[in-house]
XYZ file of C-alpha atoms in Angstrom:
555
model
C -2.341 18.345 23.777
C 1.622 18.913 24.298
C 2.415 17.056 21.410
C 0.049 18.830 18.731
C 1.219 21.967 19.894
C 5.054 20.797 19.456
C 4.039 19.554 16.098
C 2.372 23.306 15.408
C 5.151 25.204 16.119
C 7.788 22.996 13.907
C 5.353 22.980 10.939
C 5.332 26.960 10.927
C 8.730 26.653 10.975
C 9.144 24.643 7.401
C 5.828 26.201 5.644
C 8.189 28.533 3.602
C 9.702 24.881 2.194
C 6.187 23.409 0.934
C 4.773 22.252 -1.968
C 1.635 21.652 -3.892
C -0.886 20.072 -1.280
C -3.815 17.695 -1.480
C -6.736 16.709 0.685
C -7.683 13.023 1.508
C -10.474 11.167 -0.401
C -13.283 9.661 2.740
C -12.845 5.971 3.588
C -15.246 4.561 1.269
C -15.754 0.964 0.357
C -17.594 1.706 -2.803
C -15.002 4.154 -4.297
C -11.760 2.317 -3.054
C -12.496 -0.782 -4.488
C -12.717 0.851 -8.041
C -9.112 1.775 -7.666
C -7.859 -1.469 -6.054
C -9.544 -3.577 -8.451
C -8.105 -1.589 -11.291
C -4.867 -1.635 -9.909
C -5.104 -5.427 -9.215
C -5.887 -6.209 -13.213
C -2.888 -3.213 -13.774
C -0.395 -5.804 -11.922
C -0.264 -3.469 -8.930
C 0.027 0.399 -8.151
C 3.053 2.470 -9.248
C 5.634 1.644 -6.791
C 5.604 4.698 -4.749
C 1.745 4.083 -3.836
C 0.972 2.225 -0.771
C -1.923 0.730 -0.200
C -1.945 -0.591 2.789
C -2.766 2.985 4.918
C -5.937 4.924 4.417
C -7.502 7.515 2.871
C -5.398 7.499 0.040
C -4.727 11.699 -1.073
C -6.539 13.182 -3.402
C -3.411 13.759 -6.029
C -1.919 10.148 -5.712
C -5.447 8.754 -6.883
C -5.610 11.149 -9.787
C -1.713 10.456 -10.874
C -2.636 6.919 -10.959
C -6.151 6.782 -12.700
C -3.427 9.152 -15.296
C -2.123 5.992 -16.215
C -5.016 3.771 -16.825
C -5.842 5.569 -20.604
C -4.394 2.412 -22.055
C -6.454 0.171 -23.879
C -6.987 -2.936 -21.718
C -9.554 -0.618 -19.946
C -11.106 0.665 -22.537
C -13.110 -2.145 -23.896
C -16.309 -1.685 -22.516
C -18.136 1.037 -21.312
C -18.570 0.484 -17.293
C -14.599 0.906 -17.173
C -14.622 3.908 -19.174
C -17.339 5.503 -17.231
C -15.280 4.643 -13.924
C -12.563 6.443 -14.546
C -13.797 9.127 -16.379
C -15.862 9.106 -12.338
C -12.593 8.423 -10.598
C -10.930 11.663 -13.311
C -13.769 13.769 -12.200
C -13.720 13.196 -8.702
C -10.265 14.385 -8.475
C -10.302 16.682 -11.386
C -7.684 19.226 -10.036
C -4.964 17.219 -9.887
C -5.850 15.386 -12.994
C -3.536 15.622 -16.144
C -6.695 15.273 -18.131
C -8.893 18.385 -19.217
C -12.566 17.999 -17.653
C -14.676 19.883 -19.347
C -17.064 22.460 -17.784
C -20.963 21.839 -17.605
C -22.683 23.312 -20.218
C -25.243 24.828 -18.410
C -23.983 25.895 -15.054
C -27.260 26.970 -12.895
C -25.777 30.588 -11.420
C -22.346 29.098 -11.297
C -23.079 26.154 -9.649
C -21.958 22.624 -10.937
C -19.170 23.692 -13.379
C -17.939 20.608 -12.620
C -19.788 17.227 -12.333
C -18.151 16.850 -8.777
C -18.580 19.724 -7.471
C -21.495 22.060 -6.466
C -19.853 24.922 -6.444
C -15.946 25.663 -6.720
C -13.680 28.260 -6.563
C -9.786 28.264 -8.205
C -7.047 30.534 -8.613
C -3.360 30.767 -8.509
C -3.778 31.206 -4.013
C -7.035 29.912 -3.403
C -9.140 26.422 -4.314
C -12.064 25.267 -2.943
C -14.731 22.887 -3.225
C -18.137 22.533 -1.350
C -20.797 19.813 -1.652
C -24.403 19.214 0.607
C -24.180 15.916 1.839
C -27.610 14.346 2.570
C -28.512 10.690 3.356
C -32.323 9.887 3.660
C -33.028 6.301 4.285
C -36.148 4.216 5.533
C -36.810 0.638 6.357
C -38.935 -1.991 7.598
C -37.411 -4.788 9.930
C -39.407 -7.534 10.036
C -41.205 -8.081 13.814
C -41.035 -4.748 14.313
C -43.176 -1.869 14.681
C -41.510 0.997 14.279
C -40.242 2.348 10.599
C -36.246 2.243 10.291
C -35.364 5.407 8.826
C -31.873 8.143 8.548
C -32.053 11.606 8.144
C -28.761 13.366 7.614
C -28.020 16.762 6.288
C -24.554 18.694 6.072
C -21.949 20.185 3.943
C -18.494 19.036 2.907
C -15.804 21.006 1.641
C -12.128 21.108 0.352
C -9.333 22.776 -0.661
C -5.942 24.053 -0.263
C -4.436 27.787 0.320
C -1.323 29.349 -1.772
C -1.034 25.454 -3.218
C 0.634 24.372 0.148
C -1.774 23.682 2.741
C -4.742 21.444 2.314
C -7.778 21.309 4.233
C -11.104 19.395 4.618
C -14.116 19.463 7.133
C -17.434 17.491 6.700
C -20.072 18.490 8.819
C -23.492 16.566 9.529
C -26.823 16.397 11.980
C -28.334 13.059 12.147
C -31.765 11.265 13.146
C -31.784 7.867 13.032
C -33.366 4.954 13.934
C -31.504 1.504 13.951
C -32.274 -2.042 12.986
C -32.803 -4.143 16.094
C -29.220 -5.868 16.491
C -27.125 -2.722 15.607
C -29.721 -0.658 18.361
C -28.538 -3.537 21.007
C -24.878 -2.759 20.358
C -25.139 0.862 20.825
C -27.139 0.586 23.877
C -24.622 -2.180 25.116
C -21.929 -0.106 24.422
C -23.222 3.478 25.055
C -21.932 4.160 21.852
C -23.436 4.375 18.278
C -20.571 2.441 15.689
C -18.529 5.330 13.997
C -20.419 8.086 16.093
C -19.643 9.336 19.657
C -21.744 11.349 21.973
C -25.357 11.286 21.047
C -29.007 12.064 22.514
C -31.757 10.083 22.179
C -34.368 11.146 19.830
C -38.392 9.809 20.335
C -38.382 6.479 21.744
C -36.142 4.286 19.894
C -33.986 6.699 17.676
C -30.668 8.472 18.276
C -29.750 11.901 17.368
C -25.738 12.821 16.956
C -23.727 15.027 15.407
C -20.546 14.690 13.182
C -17.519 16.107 11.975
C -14.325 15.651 10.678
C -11.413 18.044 9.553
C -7.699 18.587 9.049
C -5.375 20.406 7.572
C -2.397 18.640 5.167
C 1.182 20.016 4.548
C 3.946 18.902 2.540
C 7.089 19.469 4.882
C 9.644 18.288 2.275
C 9.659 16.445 -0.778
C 9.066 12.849 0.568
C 7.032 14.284 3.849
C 3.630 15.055 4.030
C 1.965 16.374 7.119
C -1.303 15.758 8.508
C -3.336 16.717 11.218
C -6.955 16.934 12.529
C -9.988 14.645 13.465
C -10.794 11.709 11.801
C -10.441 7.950 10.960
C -8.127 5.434 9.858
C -7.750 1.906 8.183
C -4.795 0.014 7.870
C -5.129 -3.098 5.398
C -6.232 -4.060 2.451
C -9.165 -6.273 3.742
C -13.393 -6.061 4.503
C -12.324 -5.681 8.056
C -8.959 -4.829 9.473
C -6.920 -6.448 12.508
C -4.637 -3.534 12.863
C -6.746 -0.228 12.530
C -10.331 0.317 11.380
C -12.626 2.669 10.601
C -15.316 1.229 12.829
C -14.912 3.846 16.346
C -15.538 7.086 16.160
C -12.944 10.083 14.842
C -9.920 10.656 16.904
C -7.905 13.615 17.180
C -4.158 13.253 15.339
C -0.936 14.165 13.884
C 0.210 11.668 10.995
C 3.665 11.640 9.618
C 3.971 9.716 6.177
C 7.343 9.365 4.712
C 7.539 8.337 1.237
C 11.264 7.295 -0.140
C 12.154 5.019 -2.792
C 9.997 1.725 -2.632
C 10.075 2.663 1.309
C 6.717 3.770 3.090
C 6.963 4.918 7.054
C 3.478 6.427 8.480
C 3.324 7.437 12.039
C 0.406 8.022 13.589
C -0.393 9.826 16.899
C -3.670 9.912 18.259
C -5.726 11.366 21.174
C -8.456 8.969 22.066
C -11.449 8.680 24.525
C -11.382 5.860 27.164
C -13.904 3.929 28.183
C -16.323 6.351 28.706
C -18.827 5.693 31.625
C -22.348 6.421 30.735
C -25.519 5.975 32.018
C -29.159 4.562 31.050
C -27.545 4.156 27.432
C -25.692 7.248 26.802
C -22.429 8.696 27.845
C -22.878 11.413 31.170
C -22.108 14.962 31.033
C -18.554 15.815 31.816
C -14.896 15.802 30.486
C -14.052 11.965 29.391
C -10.837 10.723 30.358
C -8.514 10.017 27.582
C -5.596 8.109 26.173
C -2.453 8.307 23.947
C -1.646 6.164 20.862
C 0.850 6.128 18.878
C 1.263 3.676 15.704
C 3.621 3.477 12.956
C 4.190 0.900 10.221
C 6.895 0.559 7.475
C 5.550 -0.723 4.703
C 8.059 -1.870 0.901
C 6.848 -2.371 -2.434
C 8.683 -5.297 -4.034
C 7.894 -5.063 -7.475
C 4.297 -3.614 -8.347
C 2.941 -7.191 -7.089
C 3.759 -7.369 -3.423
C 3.748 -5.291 -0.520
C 5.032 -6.035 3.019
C 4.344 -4.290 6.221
C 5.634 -3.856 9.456
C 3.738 -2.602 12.793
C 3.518 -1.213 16.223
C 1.046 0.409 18.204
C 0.904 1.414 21.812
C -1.703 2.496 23.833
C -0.781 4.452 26.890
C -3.296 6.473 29.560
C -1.471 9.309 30.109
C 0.806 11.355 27.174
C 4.715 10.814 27.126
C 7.242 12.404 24.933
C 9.380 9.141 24.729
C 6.418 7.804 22.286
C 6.900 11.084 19.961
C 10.011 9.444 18.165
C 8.868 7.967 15.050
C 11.918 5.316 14.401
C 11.959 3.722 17.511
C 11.067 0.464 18.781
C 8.005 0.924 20.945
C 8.335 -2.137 23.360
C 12.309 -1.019 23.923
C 10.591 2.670 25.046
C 8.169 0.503 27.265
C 10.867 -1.640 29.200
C 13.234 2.035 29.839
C 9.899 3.919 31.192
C 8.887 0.683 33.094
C 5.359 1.886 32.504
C 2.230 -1.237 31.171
C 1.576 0.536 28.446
C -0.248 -1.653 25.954
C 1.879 -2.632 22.849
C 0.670 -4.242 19.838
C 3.104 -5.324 16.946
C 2.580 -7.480 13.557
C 2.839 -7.467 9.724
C 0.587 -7.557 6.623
C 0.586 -8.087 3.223
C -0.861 -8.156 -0.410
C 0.527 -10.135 -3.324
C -1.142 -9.612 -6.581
C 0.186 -12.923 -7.402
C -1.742 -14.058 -10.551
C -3.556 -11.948 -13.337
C -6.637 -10.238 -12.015
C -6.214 -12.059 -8.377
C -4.550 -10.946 -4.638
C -4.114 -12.441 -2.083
C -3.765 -10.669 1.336
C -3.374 -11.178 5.005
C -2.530 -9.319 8.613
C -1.131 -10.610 11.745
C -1.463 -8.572 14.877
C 0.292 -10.045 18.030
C -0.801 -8.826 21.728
C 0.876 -11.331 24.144
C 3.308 -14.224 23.216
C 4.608 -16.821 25.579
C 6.716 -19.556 23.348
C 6.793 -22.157 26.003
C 2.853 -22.164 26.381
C 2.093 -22.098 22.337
C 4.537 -24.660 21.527
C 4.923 -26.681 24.529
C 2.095 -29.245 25.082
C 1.480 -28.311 28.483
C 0.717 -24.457 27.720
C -2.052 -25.078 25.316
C -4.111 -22.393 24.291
C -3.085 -19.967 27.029
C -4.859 -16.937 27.650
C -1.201 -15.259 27.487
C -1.172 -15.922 23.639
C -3.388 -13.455 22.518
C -3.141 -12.626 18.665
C -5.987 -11.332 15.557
C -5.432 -12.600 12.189
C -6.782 -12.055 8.724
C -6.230 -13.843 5.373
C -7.751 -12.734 2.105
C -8.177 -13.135 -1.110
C -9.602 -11.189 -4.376
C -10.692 -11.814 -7.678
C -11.247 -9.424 -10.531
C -12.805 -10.301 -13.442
C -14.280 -13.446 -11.455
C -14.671 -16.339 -14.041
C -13.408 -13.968 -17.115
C -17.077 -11.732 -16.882
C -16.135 -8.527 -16.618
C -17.160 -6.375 -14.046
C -17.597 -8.975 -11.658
C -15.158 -9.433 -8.406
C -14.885 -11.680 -6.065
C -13.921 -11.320 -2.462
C -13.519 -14.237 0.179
C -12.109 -13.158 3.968
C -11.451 -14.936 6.859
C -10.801 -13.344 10.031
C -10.434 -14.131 13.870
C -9.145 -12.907 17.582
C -8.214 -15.229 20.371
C -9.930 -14.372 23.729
C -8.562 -11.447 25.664
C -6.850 -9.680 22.382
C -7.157 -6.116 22.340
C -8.066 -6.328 26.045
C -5.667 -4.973 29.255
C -5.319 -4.932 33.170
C -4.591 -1.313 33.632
C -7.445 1.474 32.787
C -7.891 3.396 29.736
C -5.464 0.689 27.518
C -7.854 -1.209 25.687
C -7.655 -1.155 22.247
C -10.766 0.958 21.897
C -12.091 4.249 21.332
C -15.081 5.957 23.190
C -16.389 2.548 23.708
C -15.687 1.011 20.181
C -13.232 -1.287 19.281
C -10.681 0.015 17.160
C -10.390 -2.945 14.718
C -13.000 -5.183 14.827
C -16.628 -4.860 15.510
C -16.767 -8.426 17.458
C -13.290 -7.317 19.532
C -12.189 -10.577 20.338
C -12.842 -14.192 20.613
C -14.629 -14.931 17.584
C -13.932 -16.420 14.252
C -15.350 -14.443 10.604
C -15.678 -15.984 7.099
C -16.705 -12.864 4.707
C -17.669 -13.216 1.191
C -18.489 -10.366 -1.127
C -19.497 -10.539 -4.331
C -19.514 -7.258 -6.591
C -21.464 -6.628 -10.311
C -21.532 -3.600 -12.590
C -23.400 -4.565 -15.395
C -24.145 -1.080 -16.490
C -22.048 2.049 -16.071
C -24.684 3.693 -13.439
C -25.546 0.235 -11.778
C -23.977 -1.476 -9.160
C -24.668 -4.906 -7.453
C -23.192 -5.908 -4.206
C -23.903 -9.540 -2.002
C -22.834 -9.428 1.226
C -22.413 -12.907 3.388
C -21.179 -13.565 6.559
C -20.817 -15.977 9.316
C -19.731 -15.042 12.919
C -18.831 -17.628 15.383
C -18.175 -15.842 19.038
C -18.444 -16.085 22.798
C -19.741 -13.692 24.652
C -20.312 -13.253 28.605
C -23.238 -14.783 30.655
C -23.446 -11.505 32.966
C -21.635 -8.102 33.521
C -19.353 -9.737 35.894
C -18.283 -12.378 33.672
C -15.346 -11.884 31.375
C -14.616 -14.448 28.901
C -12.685 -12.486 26.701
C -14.931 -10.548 24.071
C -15.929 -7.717 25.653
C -12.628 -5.685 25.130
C -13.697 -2.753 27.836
C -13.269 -5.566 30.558
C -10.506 -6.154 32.537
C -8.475 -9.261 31.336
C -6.953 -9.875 34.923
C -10.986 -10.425 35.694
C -11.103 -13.116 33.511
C -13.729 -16.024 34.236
C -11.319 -18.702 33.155
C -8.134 -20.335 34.415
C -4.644 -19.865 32.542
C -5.215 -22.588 29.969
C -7.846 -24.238 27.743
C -9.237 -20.756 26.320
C -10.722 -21.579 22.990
C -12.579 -19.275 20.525
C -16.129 -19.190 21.366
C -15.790 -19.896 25.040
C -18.305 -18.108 27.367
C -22.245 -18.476 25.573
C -21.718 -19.504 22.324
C -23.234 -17.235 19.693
C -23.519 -17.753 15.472
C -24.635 -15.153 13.229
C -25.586 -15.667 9.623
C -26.266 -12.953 7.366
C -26.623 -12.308 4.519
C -27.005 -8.863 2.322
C -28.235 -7.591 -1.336
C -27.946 -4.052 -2.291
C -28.269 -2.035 -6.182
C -26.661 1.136 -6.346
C -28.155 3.416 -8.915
C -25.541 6.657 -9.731
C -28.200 9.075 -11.085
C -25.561 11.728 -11.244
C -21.751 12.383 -9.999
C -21.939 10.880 -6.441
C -25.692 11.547 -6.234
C -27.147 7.278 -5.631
C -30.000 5.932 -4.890
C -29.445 2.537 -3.020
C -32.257 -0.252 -2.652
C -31.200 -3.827 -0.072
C -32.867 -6.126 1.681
C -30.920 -7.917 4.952
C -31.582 -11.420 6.793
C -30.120 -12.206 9.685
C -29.961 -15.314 11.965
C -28.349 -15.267 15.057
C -28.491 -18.594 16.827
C -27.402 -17.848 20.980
C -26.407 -20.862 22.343
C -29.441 -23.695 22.991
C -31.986 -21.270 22.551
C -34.009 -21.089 18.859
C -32.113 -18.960 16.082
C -33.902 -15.527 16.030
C -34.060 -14.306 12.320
C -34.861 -10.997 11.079
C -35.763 -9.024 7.600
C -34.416 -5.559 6.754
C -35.825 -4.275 3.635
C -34.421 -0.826 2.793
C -34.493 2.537 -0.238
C -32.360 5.100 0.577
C -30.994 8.369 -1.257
C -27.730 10.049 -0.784
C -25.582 12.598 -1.682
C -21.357 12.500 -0.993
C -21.657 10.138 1.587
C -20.500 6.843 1.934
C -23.041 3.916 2.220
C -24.131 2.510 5.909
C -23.593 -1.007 6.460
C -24.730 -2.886 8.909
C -22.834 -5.996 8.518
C -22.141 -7.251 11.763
């Protein structure tokens, strides 16, 4: 914890020098794809908005919903109710006047957004319950899928320069069959960490997130606490995902001209032993990472980005300088610290359509991927992503389209040394599959009416996984890649048992007030392992929920 306290004691140093702060708006899928497709049909964001790192803050979303009064969104009513949603949502920092409820019940719900709220010239906050009560039936199975989550989230900012946020929740929960395999595989539930079980077949785990935000100059804003983040603009992400638990951090984002640098520092857990399922009692180890990524806006149409991560197993200082080359620092120290580097992109390239795309390199030998005698070495390890987006699909409105294709050679994200995968408390960090698979996504959204949205899911994994424990093909990324169960060359995707997953998902979202849905979907699911007969199962669910994002459990 050297480094958070270093970072403390500067940022007392400069709070007399800050600024109007805002709080973070929670990785949802839902809400972020209102404000990419709008800013997709708008020809792209205002310049100084980047994309390409989230959560987006709280003010930046309301500045540019500001600009979307023009009429090209006004005519008809489901984009009118959007951003009078997305106006609402954020309605401090919004240049538009939201009126107060009529009625407010003992001074609760004077705004739509908030249940209660609190705002002077010093002081601003906003709290919210946050429940999520969910049940299912999986077909073949006895036992009733259900979620029970209750907690409290809340916001706001002190003397208009620091910003603060902390959700809090208790879950019970059981899972359908193929995501209750993967946490008992892994010891870990996806997005969660440590958890007990609860009756025979259920899980019981608490969460929380929170940080605190600071502006430490005009172009620098400050943030630090426990939580997740996503880099890309895709389903999925190559980079950096939201898909492992929160992580302790300090994030740097430097805003200047068309110029976006974000560093990130992170404390992680490693590969956590557990045992009959569940992690054992005790302090986990942990690891270091460090990330940053420069990111320009060329025009309001295309974005370019620049990365590199490194993931060490014990803390170093020489990784606290945020403008140097990573793999330089790694060659002077000596040390096998894992380094990852790449690039993305998004082009909004034609009217109401973007295309977009990551490339995230582990291990590169140029003799072995050019040369004919080095083909497909298991030292050319690399994850790529290419996407595409269309708003407005076929000129009916409200209707977007959304085709992905991602895929990670064998070994990726793996590394010989402990504590260096690219993982967290047993997750991977950027894709659920890890490594050696290949992903086609397509996503097709509909908002007929303002209140009511449509959503099909499909997707088709192709991936190898091991025979035994002691196997390592390259999928698993907690394995060892020095362990590996193949020789130097011929590693193709797939390799190891051969696995295909189809499935396939409908949900209708029905707003009933601000951020208050009811959610009704029905899953199939075939996964065909190897020579053996495809297993296929049926997930009908109904769920309500209050300020909380919707599960998924596509994967």
């Amino acid at each position: 914890m050297k480094k958070f306290l270093i970072f403390g004691v500067v940022c007392t140093m400069i709070l007399s020098e800050l600024t109007a702060q805002s709080a973070y708006a929670p990785i949802d899928r839902d809400y972020y794809h209102l404000l990419d497709r709008y800013g997709i049909v708008n020809g792209g964001m205002d310049e100084k908005f980047h994309t390409g790192f989230k959560p987006f803050r709280r003010d930046d979303i309301a500045a540019f919903v500001n600009t979307l009064g023009q009429d090209q969104y006004l005519w008809n009513k489901v984009n009118r109710f959007n951003i009078s949603y997305l106006r609402n949502d954020n309605w401090e920092f919004s240049q538009h006047t939201i009126p107060v409820s009529r009625n407010p019940w003992k001074g609760l719900y004077k705004k739509p957004s908030d249940f209660f709220h609190y705002r002077d010239s010093i002081f601003d906050i906003h709290i919210n319950p946050v429940l999520y009560f969910q049940g299912g039936i999986e077909s073949g199975k006895q036992h009733f899928q259900f979620r029970n989550t209750r907690g409290i989230e809340m916001r706001g900012s002190i003397d208009r320069k620091v910003g603060f946020y902390t959700f809090l929740t208790t879950t019970e929960s059981t899972l359908p069959s193929w995501v209750h395999n993967y946490a008992r595989n892994n010891g870990a539930v996806p997005g969660e960490g440590f958890w007990k079980p609860y009756r025979d077949t259920g899980f019981s785990y608490f969460s929380a997130t929170g940080y605190i935000t600071f502006q430490v100059s005009k172009h620098i804003v400050a943030q630090m606490g426990q939580d997740r983040n996503f880099v890309g603009e895709g389903y999925r992400s190559m980079i950096l995902s939201d898909f492992s638990s929160p992580y302790m951090f300090f994030k740097l984002n430097t805003r200047i001209w068309k110029f976006n640098l974000t560093n990130l520092w992170g404390q992680m857990n490693a590969d956590v032993l557990y045992n009959r399922g569940r992690p054992t009692d005790g302090r986990y180890p942990q690891k270091w990472f460090s990330h940053h990524r420069l990111s320009i806006n060329l025009g309001r149409k295309l974005n370019i980005g620049l990365f590199e991560s490194v993931m060490a197993n014990q803390f170093d200082w020489n990784y606290l300088n945020p403008i140097i080359f990573y793999r330089w620092v790694e060659h002077q120290l000596g040390t096998p610290d894992k380094v990852m580097l790449g690039t993305d992109f998004k082009w909004n390239f034609y009217p109401s359509m973007q295309l977009y795309g990551q490339f995230s390199l582990d291990e590169f030998v140029f003799k072995e991927f050019f040369g004919t005698d080095g083909k497909n070495s298991s030292r050319n390890k690399h994850g790529i992503q290419a996407g595409y987006k269309y708003i407005d699909f076929f000129k009916i409105s409200n209707l977007d389209l959304q085709l992905e294709y991602n895929q990670a050679r064998p070994f990726t994200y793996q590394e010989k040394f402990d504590y260096q995968s690219f993982s967290n408390y047993r997750t991977p960090l950027t894709h659920p599959r890890g490594a050696n698979f290949r992903e086609a996504v397509a996503i097709l959204r509909y908002q007929p009416l303002p209140r009511l949205s449509l959503n099909a899911t499909g997707i088709y994994h192709y991936f190898g996984t091991d025979p035994d424990e002691a196997s390592n093909f390259g999928g698993d990324i907690l394995k060892n890649r020095t362990s590996q169960s193949t020789g130097l060359l011929g590693n193709k995707i797939g390799q190891g048992v051969e696995n295909k997953v189809l499935l396939g998902t409908l949900n209708a979202t029905y707003m009933l007030r601000h951020n208050l849905f009811v959610d009704a979907s029905h899953t199939y699911r075939n996964h065909t392992l190897h020579t053996e007969a495809p297993e296929g199962n049926h997930l009908t669910q109904l769920s309500v929920r209050m300020n909380i994002s919707r599960q998924e459990f596509n994967y």
